[in-house]
Amino acid sequence: MAPTIGHELVKLLPRLRRFALALCRSPSLADDLVQGACERALASAGSWTPGTRFDAWVFRILRNYWLDNLRRQKTEGLKGGVAGDDKIVGDVMGEDGEKSLLHKLTLADVRRAIDDLPTEQREVLVLVCLEDLAYKEAAEILGVPIGTVMSRLARARKTLVEATKAA
């Protein structure tokens, strides 16, 4: 039996949440975005073309849903782009405390540097580097030429290198 769209969405949930977090930087808003995107994907299941990348189709729905929310917030006068300030918490019992702390500080620096990237660079970085999508697929999701994906990714990588050297 062929997997249903619902089953495929369930498999994508961790990746969708990771992408949503990269977009909005708020865990609760990311959950709302994922839920809304999944609802839209289920409602428009007939528009997905079998044989094409299902994940790319759903990522595009998620991004469009996020952009719709930003536009709605701007017209309603609400503050958009809530940045979450989650703390890195871990159990260091039995670990080399200094080494573990340095790793956490480095990860926190990288996370801050990624959060500080312009949205256009951050979303390309997440799609290509974290979600392992091809440049062409990222370009289709974002609705931009492939050259734009490449230049945004290059700028994002350069900014991250500079930011983490200084840290």
Coordinates of N, CA and C in Angstrom, one line a residue:
M1 N 0.8 -1.2 0.0 CA 0.0 0.0 0.0 C 0.9 1.2 0.0
A2 N 0.6 2.2 -0.8 CA 1.3 3.5 -0.9 C 1.1 4.3 0.3
P3 N 2.2 5.0 0.8 CA 2.0 5.9 2.0 C 1.1 7.0 1.6
T4 N 0.3 7.5 2.6 CA -0.6 8.6 2.4 C 0.2 9.9 2.6
I5 N -0.4 11.0 2.2 CA 0.2 12.3 2.4 C 0.3 12.5 3.9
G6 N -0.7 12.1 4.7 CA -0.6 12.2 6.2 C 0.6 11.6 6.8
H7 N 0.9 10.3 6.3 CA 2.1 9.6 6.8 C 3.3 10.3 6.4
E8 N 3.4 10.8 5.2 CA 4.6 11.5 4.7 C 4.8 12.8 5.5
L9 N 3.7 13.5 5.9 CA 3.8 14.7 6.7 C 4.4 14.4 8.1
V10 N 3.9 13.3 8.6 CA 4.4 12.9 10.0 C 5.9 12.7 9.9
K11 N 6.4 12.0 8.9 CA 7.8 11.8 8.8 C 8.6 13.1 8.6
L12 N 8.0 14.1 8.0 CA 8.6 15.4 7.8 C 8.6 16.4 9.0
L13 N 7.8 16.1 10.0 CA 7.6 17.0 11.1 C 8.8 17.5 11.8
P14 N 9.8 16.7 12.1 CA 11.1 17.3 12.7 C 11.8 18.3 11.8
R15 N 11.8 17.9 10.5 CA 12.5 18.8 9.5 C 11.7 20.1 9.3
L16 N 10.3 20.0 9.3 CA 9.5 21.2 9.2 C 9.7 22.1 10.4
R17 N 9.7 21.5 11.6 CA 9.9 22.3 12.8 C 11.2 23.0 12.8
R18 N 12.3 22.3 12.4 CA 13.6 22.9 12.3 C 13.6 24.1 11.4
F19 N 13.0 24.0 10.2 CA 12.9 25.1 9.3 C 12.1 26.2 9.8
A20 N 10.9 25.9 10.4 CA 10.1 26.9 11.0 C 10.8 27.7 12.1
L21 N 11.6 27.0 12.9 CA 12.4 27.6 14.0 C 13.4 28.6 13.4
A22 N 14.0 28.2 12.3 CA 15.0 29.0 11.6 C 14.3 30.3 11.0
L23 N 13.1 30.1 10.6 CA 12.4 31.3 10.1 C 12.0 32.3 11.1
C24 N 11.3 31.8 12.2 CA 10.7 32.7 13.1 C 11.4 32.8 14.5
R25 N 12.3 31.9 14.8 CA 13.1 31.9 16.0 C 12.3 31.8 17.3
S26 N 11.1 31.3 17.2 CA 10.3 31.2 18.4 C 9.7 29.8 18.4
P27 N 10.0 28.9 19.4 CA 9.4 27.6 19.4 C 7.9 27.5 19.4
S28 N 7.2 28.3 20.1 CA 5.8 28.2 20.1 C 5.2 28.7 18.7
L29 N 5.8 29.7 18.1 CA 5.3 30.2 16.8 C 5.7 29.1 15.7
A30 N 6.9 28.5 15.9 CA 7.3 27.5 14.9 C 6.3 26.3 14.9
D31 N 5.8 25.9 16.1 CA 4.8 24.9 16.2 C 3.5 25.3 15.5
D32 N 3.1 26.5 15.7 CA 1.9 27.0 15.0 C 2.1 27.0 13.5
L33 N 3.3 27.4 13.1 CA 3.6 27.5 11.6 C 3.5 26.1 11.0
V34 N 4.1 25.1 11.7 CA 4.1 23.7 11.2 C 2.7 23.2 11.2
Q35 N 1.9 23.4 12.2 CA 0.5 23.0 12.2 C -0.2 23.6 11.0
G36 N -0.1 24.9 10.9 CA -0.8 25.6 9.8 C -0.4 25.1 8.4
A37 N 0.9 24.8 8.2 CA 1.4 24.3 7.0 C 0.9 22.9 6.7
C38 N 0.9 22.1 7.7 CA 0.3 20.7 7.5 C -1.1 20.8 7.2
E39 N -1.9 21.7 7.8 CA -3.3 21.8 7.5 C -3.5 22.2 6.0
R40 N -2.6 23.2 5.6 CA -2.7 23.6 4.2 C -2.3 22.5 3.2
A41 N -1.3 21.7 3.6 CA -0.8 20.7 2.7 C -1.9 19.6 2.6
L42 N -2.6 19.3 3.7 CA -3.6 18.3 3.6 C -4.8 18.8 2.8
A43 N -5.1 20.1 3.0 CA -6.3 20.6 2.3 C -6.0 20.7 0.8
S44 N -4.7 20.9 0.4 CA -4.4 21.0 -1.0 C -3.6 19.8 -1.6
A45 N -3.8 18.7 -1.0 CA -3.1 17.5 -1.3 C -3.2 17.2 -2.8
G46 N -4.3 17.5 -3.4 CA -4.5 17.3 -4.9 C -3.5 18.1 -5.8
S47 N -3.0 19.2 -5.2 CA -2.1 20.0 -6.0 C -0.6 19.5 -6.0
W48 N -0.3 18.5 -5.2 CA 1.0 17.9 -5.2 C 1.1 16.9 -6.4
T49 N 2.2 17.0 -7.1 CA 2.4 16.2 -8.3 C 3.2 15.0 -7.9
P50 N 2.6 13.8 -7.9 CA 3.4 12.6 -7.6 C 4.6 12.5 -8.5
G51 N 5.8 12.0 -7.9 CA 7.0 11.9 -8.7 C 7.9 13.1 -8.4
T52 N 7.3 14.2 -7.8 CA 8.2 15.4 -7.4 C 8.5 15.3 -5.9
R53 N 9.4 16.1 -5.5 CA 9.8 16.0 -4.1 C 8.7 16.5 -3.2
F54 N 8.2 15.6 -2.4 CA 7.2 16.0 -1.4 C 7.7 17.0 -0.4
D55 N 8.9 16.7 0.1 CA 9.4 17.6 1.1 C 9.6 19.1 0.6
A56 N 10.1 19.2 -0.6 CA 10.2 20.6 -1.2 C 8.8 21.3 -1.3
W57 N 7.8 20.5 -1.7 CA 6.5 21.1 -1.8 C 6.0 21.6 -0.4
V58 N 6.2 20.8 0.6 CA 5.7 21.1 2.0 C 6.5 22.3 2.5
F59 N 7.9 22.3 2.3 CA 8.7 23.4 2.7 C 8.2 24.7 2.1
R60 N 7.8 24.7 0.9 CA 7.3 25.9 0.2 C 6.0 26.3 0.8
I61 N 5.1 25.4 1.1 CA 3.9 25.7 1.8 C 4.2 26.4 3.2
L62 N 5.1 25.8 3.9 CA 5.5 26.4 5.2 C 6.0 27.8 5.1
R63 N 6.9 28.0 4.2 CA 7.5 29.3 4.0 C 6.4 30.3 3.6
N64 N 5.5 29.9 2.6 CA 4.5 30.8 2.2 C 3.5 31.1 3.4
Y65 N 3.2 30.2 4.2 CA 2.4 30.4 5.4 C 3.0 31.3 6.3
W66 N 4.3 31.2 6.5 CA 5.1 32.1 7.4 C 5.0 33.6 6.8
L67 N 5.2 33.7 5.5 CA 5.2 35.0 4.9 C 3.8 35.6 5.0
D68 N 2.8 34.8 4.8 CA 1.4 35.3 5.0 C 1.2 35.8 6.4
N69 N 1.7 35.1 7.4 CA 1.5 35.5 8.8 C 2.3 36.8 9.0
L70 N 3.5 37.0 8.5 CA 4.2 38.2 8.6 C 3.4 39.4 8.0
R71 N 2.9 39.2 6.9 CA 2.1 40.2 6.2 C 0.9 40.6 7.0
R72 N 0.2 39.6 7.5 CA -1.0 39.8 8.4 C -0.6 40.6 9.6
Q73 N 0.5 40.2 10.3 CA 0.9 40.9 11.5 C 1.2 42.4 11.2
K74 N 1.8 42.6 10.0 CA 2.2 44.0 9.7 C 0.9 44.8 9.4
T75 N -0.1 44.3 8.8 CA -1.3 45.0 8.5 C -2.1 45.2 9.8
E76 N -2.0 44.2 10.7 CA -2.8 44.3 12.0 C -2.0 45.2 13.0
G77 N -0.8 45.5 12.7 CA 0.0 46.3 13.6 C 0.7 45.5 14.7
L78 N 0.8 44.2 14.6 CA 1.4 43.4 15.6 C 2.9 43.3 15.3
K79 N 3.7 43.0 16.3 CA 5.1 42.8 16.2 C 5.4 41.5 15.6
G80 N 6.2 41.4 14.5 CA 6.5 40.1 13.9 C 7.9 39.7 14.2
G81 N 8.3 38.5 13.9 CA 9.6 38.0 14.1 C 10.1 37.9 15.5
V82 N 9.3 37.2 16.3 CA 9.6 37.1 17.7 C 10.8 36.2 17.8
A83 N 11.8 36.6 18.5 CA 13.1 35.8 18.7 C 13.0 35.1 20.0
G84 N 13.1 33.8 19.9 CA 13.1 33.0 21.1 C 14.5 33.1 21.8
D85 N 14.5 33.0 23.1 CA 15.8 33.1 23.8 C 15.9 31.8 24.6
D86 N 16.0 30.7 24.0 CA 16.1 29.4 24.7 C 17.5 29.3 25.2
K87 N 17.5 28.6 26.4 CA 18.8 28.4 27.0 C 19.2 26.9 26.7
I88 N 20.5 26.8 26.5 CA 21.1 25.5 26.3 C 21.2 24.8 27.6
V89 N 20.5 23.7 27.8 CA 20.5 23.0 29.1 C 20.9 21.6 28.8
G90 N 21.8 21.1 29.6 CA 22.2 19.7 29.5 C 22.7 19.1 30.8
D91 N 22.7 17.9 30.8 CA 23.2 17.2 32.0 C 24.7 16.9 31.8
V92 N 25.6 17.6 32.6 CA 27.0 17.4 32.4 C 27.6 16.5 33.4
M93 N 26.8 15.8 34.1 CA 27.2 14.8 35.1 C 28.1 13.7 34.5
G94 N 29.3 13.6 34.9 CA 30.2 12.6 34.4 C 30.9 13.0 33.2
E95 N 30.7 14.2 32.7 CA 31.5 14.7 31.5 C 32.6 15.7 32.0
D96 N 33.5 15.9 31.1 CA 34.5 16.9 31.3 C 33.8 18.3 31.3
G97 N 33.6 18.9 32.4 CA 32.8 20.1 32.5 C 33.3 21.2 31.7
E98 N 34.6 21.4 31.7 CA 35.2 22.5 30.9 C 35.0 22.3 29.4
K99 N 35.3 21.1 28.9 CA 35.1 20.8 27.5 C 33.6 20.9 27.1
S100 N 32.7 20.4 27.9 CA 31.3 20.4 27.6 C 30.9 21.9 27.6
L101 N 31.3 22.7 28.5 CA 30.9 24.1 28.5 C 31.4 24.9 27.3
L102 N 32.7 24.6 26.9 CA 33.2 25.2 25.7 C 32.4 24.8 24.4
H103 N 32.0 23.6 24.3 CA 31.2 23.1 23.2 C 29.9 23.8 23.2
K104 N 29.2 24.0 24.4 CA 27.9 24.6 24.5 C 28.1 26.1 24.1
L105 N 29.1 26.7 24.6 CA 29.3 28.1 24.3 C 29.5 28.3 22.8
T106 N 30.3 27.4 22.2 CA 30.5 27.5 20.7 C 29.2 27.3 20.0
L107 N 28.4 26.3 20.4 CA 27.1 26.1 19.7 C 26.2 27.3 19.9
A108 N 26.3 27.9 21.1 CA 25.4 29.1 21.4 C 25.9 30.3 20.5
D109 N 27.2 30.4 20.3 CA 27.7 31.5 19.4 C 27.3 31.2 18.0
V110 N 27.3 30.0 17.5 CA 26.9 29.7 16.1 C 25.4 29.9 16.0
R111 N 24.6 29.5 17.0 CA 23.2 29.7 16.9 C 22.9 31.2 16.9
R112 N 23.5 32.0 17.7 CA 23.3 33.4 17.7 C 23.7 34.0 16.4
A113 N 24.8 33.6 15.8 CA 25.2 34.1 14.5 C 24.2 33.7 13.4
I114 N 23.6 32.5 13.5 CA 22.6 32.1 12.5 C 21.4 33.0 12.7
D115 N 21.0 33.2 14.0 CA 19.8 34.0 14.2 C 20.0 35.4 13.8
D116 N 21.2 35.9 13.8 CA 21.5 37.3 13.4 C 21.5 37.5 11.9
L117 N 21.6 36.4 11.1 CA 21.6 36.5 9.7 C 20.3 37.1 9.2
P118 N 20.4 37.8 8.0 CA 19.1 38.3 7.4 C 18.3 37.1 7.1
T119 N 17.0 37.2 7.1 CA 16.0 36.1 6.8 C 16.3 35.4 5.6
E120 N 16.6 36.1 4.5 CA 16.9 35.5 3.2 C 18.1 34.6 3.2
Q121 N 19.1 35.0 4.0 CA 20.3 34.1 4.1 C 20.0 32.9 5.0
R122 N 19.3 33.2 6.1 CA 19.1 32.1 7.1 C 18.2 31.0 6.5
E123 N 17.2 31.4 5.7 CA 16.3 30.3 5.1 C 17.1 29.5 4.1
V124 N 18.0 30.1 3.3 CA 18.8 29.4 2.3 C 19.7 28.5 3.1
L125 N 20.4 29.0 4.1 CA 21.3 28.2 4.9 C 20.6 26.9 5.5
V126 N 19.5 27.1 6.0 CA 18.7 26.0 6.6 C 18.3 25.0 5.5
L127 N 17.8 25.4 4.4 CA 17.3 24.5 3.4 C 18.5 23.7 2.8
V128 N 19.6 24.4 2.5 CA 20.7 23.7 1.8 C 21.6 22.9 2.8
C129 N 22.0 23.6 3.9 CA 22.9 22.9 4.8 C 22.3 22.0 5.8
L130 N 21.1 22.3 6.4 CA 20.5 21.5 7.3 C 19.5 20.5 6.7
E131 N 18.8 20.9 5.8 CA 17.8 20.0 5.1 C 18.3 19.3 3.9
D132 N 19.6 19.6 3.6 CA 20.3 18.9 2.5 C 19.5 18.9 1.2
L133 N 18.9 20.1 0.9 CA 18.2 20.2 -0.4 C 19.2 20.7 -1.4
A134 N 19.0 20.4 -2.7 CA 19.9 20.9 -3.8 C 19.6 22.4 -4.0
Y135 N 20.5 23.1 -4.6 CA 20.3 24.5 -4.8 C 19.0 24.8 -5.6
K136 N 18.8 23.9 -6.6 CA 17.6 24.0 -7.5 C 16.3 23.9 -6.7
E137 N 16.3 22.9 -5.7 CA 15.1 22.7 -4.9 C 14.9 23.9 -4.0
A138 N 16.0 24.4 -3.4 CA 15.9 25.6 -2.5 C 15.3 26.7 -3.3
A139 N 15.8 26.9 -4.5 CA 15.4 28.0 -5.4 C 13.9 27.9 -5.7
E140 N 13.4 26.7 -5.9 CA 12.0 26.5 -6.2 C 11.2 26.8 -5.0
I141 N 11.6 26.4 -3.8 CA 10.9 26.6 -2.6 C 10.8 28.1 -2.3
L142 N 11.9 28.8 -2.5 CA 12.0 30.2 -2.2 C 11.4 31.1 -3.3
G143 N 11.3 30.5 -4.5 CA 10.8 31.3 -5.6 C 11.8 32.3 -6.2
V144 N 13.1 31.9 -6.1 CA 14.2 32.8 -6.6 C 15.0 32.0 -7.6
P145 N 15.8 32.7 -8.4 CA 16.8 32.0 -9.3 C 17.8 31.3 -8.5
I146 N 18.4 30.2 -9.1 CA 19.4 29.4 -8.4 C 20.7 30.3 -8.1
G147 N 21.0 31.2 -8.9 CA 22.1 32.1 -8.6 C 21.9 32.9 -7.4
T148 N 20.7 33.3 -7.1 CA 20.4 34.0 -5.9 C 20.6 33.1 -4.7
V149 N 20.2 31.9 -4.8 CA 20.4 30.9 -3.7 C 21.9 30.8 -3.4
M150 N 22.7 30.7 -4.5 CA 24.1 30.5 -4.3 C 24.8 31.7 -3.7
S151 N 24.3 32.9 -4.1 CA 25.0 34.1 -3.5 C 24.5 34.4 -2.1
R152 N 23.2 34.1 -1.8 CA 22.8 34.2 -0.4 C 23.5 33.2 0.5
L153 N 23.7 32.0 0.0 CA 24.4 31.0 0.8 C 25.8 31.4 1.0
A154 N 26.5 31.9 0.0 CA 27.9 32.3 0.2 C 28.0 33.5 1.2
R155 N 27.1 34.4 1.1 CA 27.1 35.5 2.1 C 26.8 35.0 3.5
A156 N 25.9 34.1 3.6 CA 25.6 33.5 5.0 C 26.8 32.8 5.5
R157 N 27.5 32.0 4.7 CA 28.6 31.3 5.2 C 29.7 32.2 5.6
K158 N 30.0 33.2 4.8 CA 31.0 34.2 5.1 C 30.7 34.9 6.4
T159 N 29.5 35.3 6.6 CA 29.1 36.0 7.8 C 29.2 35.1 9.0
L160 N 28.9 33.8 8.9 CA 29.0 32.9 10.0 C 30.5 32.7 10.4
V161 N 31.4 32.6 9.4 CA 32.8 32.4 9.6 C 33.3 33.6 10.4
E162 N 33.0 34.8 9.9 CA 33.4 36.1 10.6 C 32.9 36.2 12.0
A163 N 31.6 35.8 12.2 CA 31.0 36.0 13.5 C 31.6 35.0 14.5
T164 N 31.9 33.8 14.0 CA 32.4 32.8 15.0 C 33.9 32.9 15.2
K165 N 34.6 33.6 14.3 CA 36.0 33.9 14.6 C 36.1 34.9 15.7
A166 N 35.2 35.9 15.7 CA 35.2 37.0 16.7 C 34.8 36.5 18.0
A167 N 34.0 35.4 18.1 CA 33.5 35.0 19.3 C 34.5 34.2 20.1

